Structures are given as structure tokens and as C-alpha cells.
PDB file of C-alpha atoms in Angstrom:
ATOM      1  CA  GLY A   1      15.847 -16.158  17.312  1.00 86.00           C
ATOM      2  CA  ALA A   2      13.638 -16.161  14.532  1.00 91.00           C
ATOM      3  CA  LYS A   3      14.768 -16.340  10.794  1.00 95.00           C
ATOM      4  CA  LEU A   4      11.348 -14.651   8.860  1.00 96.00           C
ATOM      5  CA  ILE A   5       8.081 -12.443   9.918  1.00 96.00           C
ATOM      6  CA  VAL A   6       5.902 -11.604   7.957  1.00 95.00           C
ATOM      7  CA  SER A   7       3.228  -9.067   9.104  1.00 93.00           C
ATOM      8  CA  TYR A   8       0.371  -6.650   8.416  1.00 88.00           C
ATOM      9  CA  PRO A   9       1.588  -3.263   9.076  1.00 88.00           C
ATOM     10  CA  ILE A  10      -0.826  -0.572   9.560  1.00 85.00           C
ATOM     11  CA  SER A  11       2.117   2.748   8.954  1.00 86.00           C
ATOM     12  CA  PRO A  12       4.725   3.016   7.039  1.00 85.00           C
ATOM     13  CA  THR A  13       6.824   3.875   8.819  1.00 89.00           C
ATOM     14  CA  ALA A  14       6.678   3.581  12.370  1.00 91.00           C
ATOM     15  CA  LEU A  15       8.280  -0.301  12.206  1.00 91.00           C
ATOM     16  CA  ASP A  16      11.405   1.372   9.970  1.00 91.00           C
ATOM     17  CA  SER A  17      13.801   1.512  13.272  1.00 93.00           C
ATOM     18  CA  VAL A  18      13.043  -1.944  14.070  1.00 94.00           C
ATOM     19  CA  VAL A  19      13.108  -3.889  10.840  1.00 96.00           C
ATOM     20  CA  LYS A  20      16.486  -2.033   9.911  1.00 95.00           C
ATOM     21  CA  GLN A  21      17.674  -3.576  13.110  1.00 96.00           C
ATOM     22  CA  GLY A  22      16.056  -7.110  12.110  1.00 97.00           C
ATOM     23  CA  CYS A  23      17.939  -6.874   8.752  1.00 97.00           C
ATOM     24  CA  GLN A  24      21.679  -5.858  11.363  1.00 97.00           C
ATOM     25  CA  ARG A  25      21.033  -9.525  12.471  1.00 96.00           C
ATOM     26  CA  GLY A  26      19.329 -11.346   9.472  1.00 96.00           C
ATOM     27  CA  VAL A  27      16.132 -11.236  10.037  1.00 97.00           C
ATOM     28  CA  THR A  28      13.995 -10.856   6.798  1.00 97.00           C
ATOM     29  CA  PHE A  29      10.733  -8.910   6.517  1.00 96.00           C
ATOM     30  CA  VAL A  30       7.768  -9.524   4.677  1.00 95.00           C
ATOM     31  CA  PHE A  31       5.267  -7.226   4.640  1.00 92.00           C
ATOM     32  CA  TYR A  32       2.480  -7.721   3.109  1.00 87.00           C
ATOM     33  CA  ASP A  33      -1.014  -6.100   1.058  1.00 78.00           C
ATOM     34  CA  SER A  34       0.376  -2.499   3.473  1.00 80.00           C
ATOM     35  CA  THR A  35       3.944  -1.453   2.999  1.00 82.00           C
ATOM     36  CA  VAL A  36       6.360   0.083   5.102  1.00 89.00           C
ATOM     37  CA  ASN A  37       9.597   1.904   3.624  1.00 88.00           C
ATOM     38  CA  ALA A  38      12.219   0.078   4.759  1.00 92.00           C
ATOM     39  CA  ASP A  39      15.217  -0.672   2.770  1.00 92.00           C
ATOM     40  CA  CYS A  40      15.316  -4.220   3.704  1.00 95.00           C
ATOM     41  CA  ALA A  41      12.156  -5.412   3.977  1.00 94.00           C
ATOM     42  CA  TYR A  42       9.992  -7.075   1.375  1.00 93.00           C
ATOM     43  CA  ASN A  43       7.140  -5.410   0.285  1.00 87.00           C
ATOM     44  CA  VAL A  44       4.202  -7.870  -1.539  1.00 85.00           C
ATOM     45  CA  ALA A  45       0.717  -6.062  -2.405  1.00 74.00           C
ATOM     46  CA  PHE A  46      -0.572  -5.795  -5.516  1.00 68.00           C
ATOM     47  CA  ILE A  47      -2.940  -2.722  -4.223  1.00 66.00           C
ATOM     48  CA  THR A  48       0.595  -0.574  -3.370  1.00 63.00           C
ATOM     49  CA  GLY A  49       2.230  -1.752  -6.912  1.00 62.00           C
ATOM     50  CA  ALA A  50       2.815  -0.226  -9.951  1.00 63.00           C
ATOM     51  CA  ARG A  51       1.777  -0.583 -12.978  1.00 64.00           C
ATOM     52  CA  VAL A  52       4.630  -3.007 -14.989  1.00 61.00           C
ATOM     53  CA  ASP A  53       5.039   0.383 -17.683  1.00 70.00           C
ATOM     54  CA  ASP A  54       4.455   3.039 -14.932  1.00 71.00           C
ATOM     55  CA  PRO A  55       6.293   0.630 -11.461  1.00 61.00           C
ATOM     56  CA  GLU A  56       6.948   5.200 -10.485  1.00 66.00           C
ATOM     57  CA  LYS A  57       2.981   5.021  -9.941  1.00 69.00           C
ATOM     58  CA  ALA A  58       0.306   3.102  -8.051  1.00 66.00           C
ATOM     59  CA  PHE A  59      -2.926   3.208  -9.552  1.00 68.00           C
ATOM     60  CA  PHE A  60      -5.540   1.033  -7.953  1.00 72.00           C
ATOM     61  CA  GLY A  61      -7.372   3.694  -6.223  1.00 73.00           C
ATOM     62  CA  ALA A  62      -7.226   5.197  -9.405  1.00 77.00           C
ATOM     63  CA  GLN A  63      -9.081   1.343 -11.382  1.00 76.00           C
ATOM     64  CA  THR A  64     -11.515   1.771  -8.435  1.00 78.00           C
ATOM     65  CA  ALA A  65     -12.644   5.732  -9.382  1.00 82.00           C
ATOM     66  CA  GLN A  66     -12.697   5.340 -12.599  1.00 84.00           C
ATOM     67  CA  ALA A  67     -15.097   2.422 -12.468  1.00 85.00           C
ATOM     68  CA  LEU A  68     -17.712   4.426 -10.426  1.00 86.00           C
ATOM     69  CA  VAL A  69     -17.388   6.814 -12.604  1.00 89.00           C
ATOM     70  CA  ASP A  70     -18.458   4.863 -15.694  1.00 91.00           C
ATOM     71  CA  LEU A  71     -20.799   3.169 -14.071  1.00 89.00           C
ATOM     72  CA  LEU A  72     -22.295   6.032 -13.038  1.00 91.00           C
ATOM     73  CA  ASP A  73     -22.530   6.905 -16.301  1.00 93.00           C
ATOM     74  CA  GLU A  74     -19.944  10.685 -15.506  1.00 89.00           C
ATOM     75  CA  LYS A  75     -22.742  11.529 -13.051  1.00 91.00           C
ATOM     76  CA  GLY A  76     -23.848  12.225  -9.789  1.00 87.00           C
ATOM     77  CA  LYS A  77     -22.194  11.642  -6.451  1.00 87.00           C
ATOM     78  CA  ILE A  78     -19.334   9.310  -4.853  1.00 84.00           C
ATOM     79  CA  PHE A  79     -19.040   8.970  -1.537  1.00 83.00           C
ATOM     80  CA  MET A  80     -15.521   7.159  -0.203  1.00 82.00           C
ATOM     81  CA  ASN A  81     -14.621   6.063   3.085  1.00 81.00           C
ATOM     82  CA  ARG A  82     -11.524   5.375   3.594  1.00 82.00           C
ATOM     83  CA  GLY A  83      -9.665   3.592   5.454  1.00 76.00           C
ATOM     84  CA  VAL A  84      -7.365   4.024   8.390  1.00 81.00           C
ATOM     85  CA  PRO A  85      -5.059   7.180   8.287  1.00 80.00           C
ATOM     86  CA  GLY A  86      -1.349   6.762   7.567  1.00 79.00           C
ATOM     87  CA  THR A  87      -1.187   3.780   5.970  1.00 80.00           C
ATOM     88  CA  SER A  88       0.078   3.577   2.343  1.00 77.00           C
ATOM     89  CA  THR A  89      -2.906   1.334   1.525  1.00 77.00           C
ATOM     90  CA  ASP A  90      -5.185   4.826   2.628  1.00 81.00           C
ATOM     91  CA  THR A  91      -2.724   6.665   0.538  1.00 80.00           C
ATOM     92  CA  VAL A  92      -2.884   4.797  -2.420  1.00 77.00           C
ATOM     93  CA  HIS A  93      -6.138   4.149  -2.534  1.00 77.00           C
ATOM     94  CA  TYR A  94      -6.753   8.041  -1.175  1.00 82.00           C
ATOM     95  CA  ASP A  95      -4.497  10.087  -3.985  1.00 81.00           C
ATOM     96  CA  THR A  96      -5.154   7.378  -6.342  1.00 78.00           C
ATOM     97  CA  ALA A  97      -8.962   7.955  -6.785  1.00 78.00           C
TER      98      ALA A  97
END
């Protein structure tokens, strides 16, 4: 009987079939910070979002990585401690960094 479901998904694909079924029944799905691939879902995320001038390219990890490089004056090593592997947030951070 739900009309709206708001959730933080761990997997970008695990809920696809459930979301599709819910959308067909009139349920609205809103996912925040981490995103899903289901076409009918609303994804609200600044982390996995894209730049306004390049909507196909996520950027959050790249900004963070560049800030660290700048702080280290381009010298030294950076250790990257990843989040939960496979989540959209981790994938964007890792791939863009």
C-alpha cells in the first residue's frame, strides 16, 4: 500500500526488479546519495551526480583526489580506503579518483 519509498541503496542493481514492479503499481521510489539503475527511480545524489557542464561524467572522487595531490604539493603517496565495493558511491569515488 506504500505510495512513496525513500531509501539508501547498497547496490545499484539489486533492487531493479522490485523497483520496476513497484513503479508499475504506482509507487514512487527516491534513492539518496547512493543511486540505482532503475529507470523509474528518482536518484538524489551529490556524490554520484555529474557536473552541469559535463552531465555524462561523475566528478566527486576526482575533486577529492586533486585536493589531496595539491595539499601534498604533488609529493608522497596517497592511501585510498574504499567504501563498500560495488555501491554506486564507491564506484564513482574509485573510478574518478
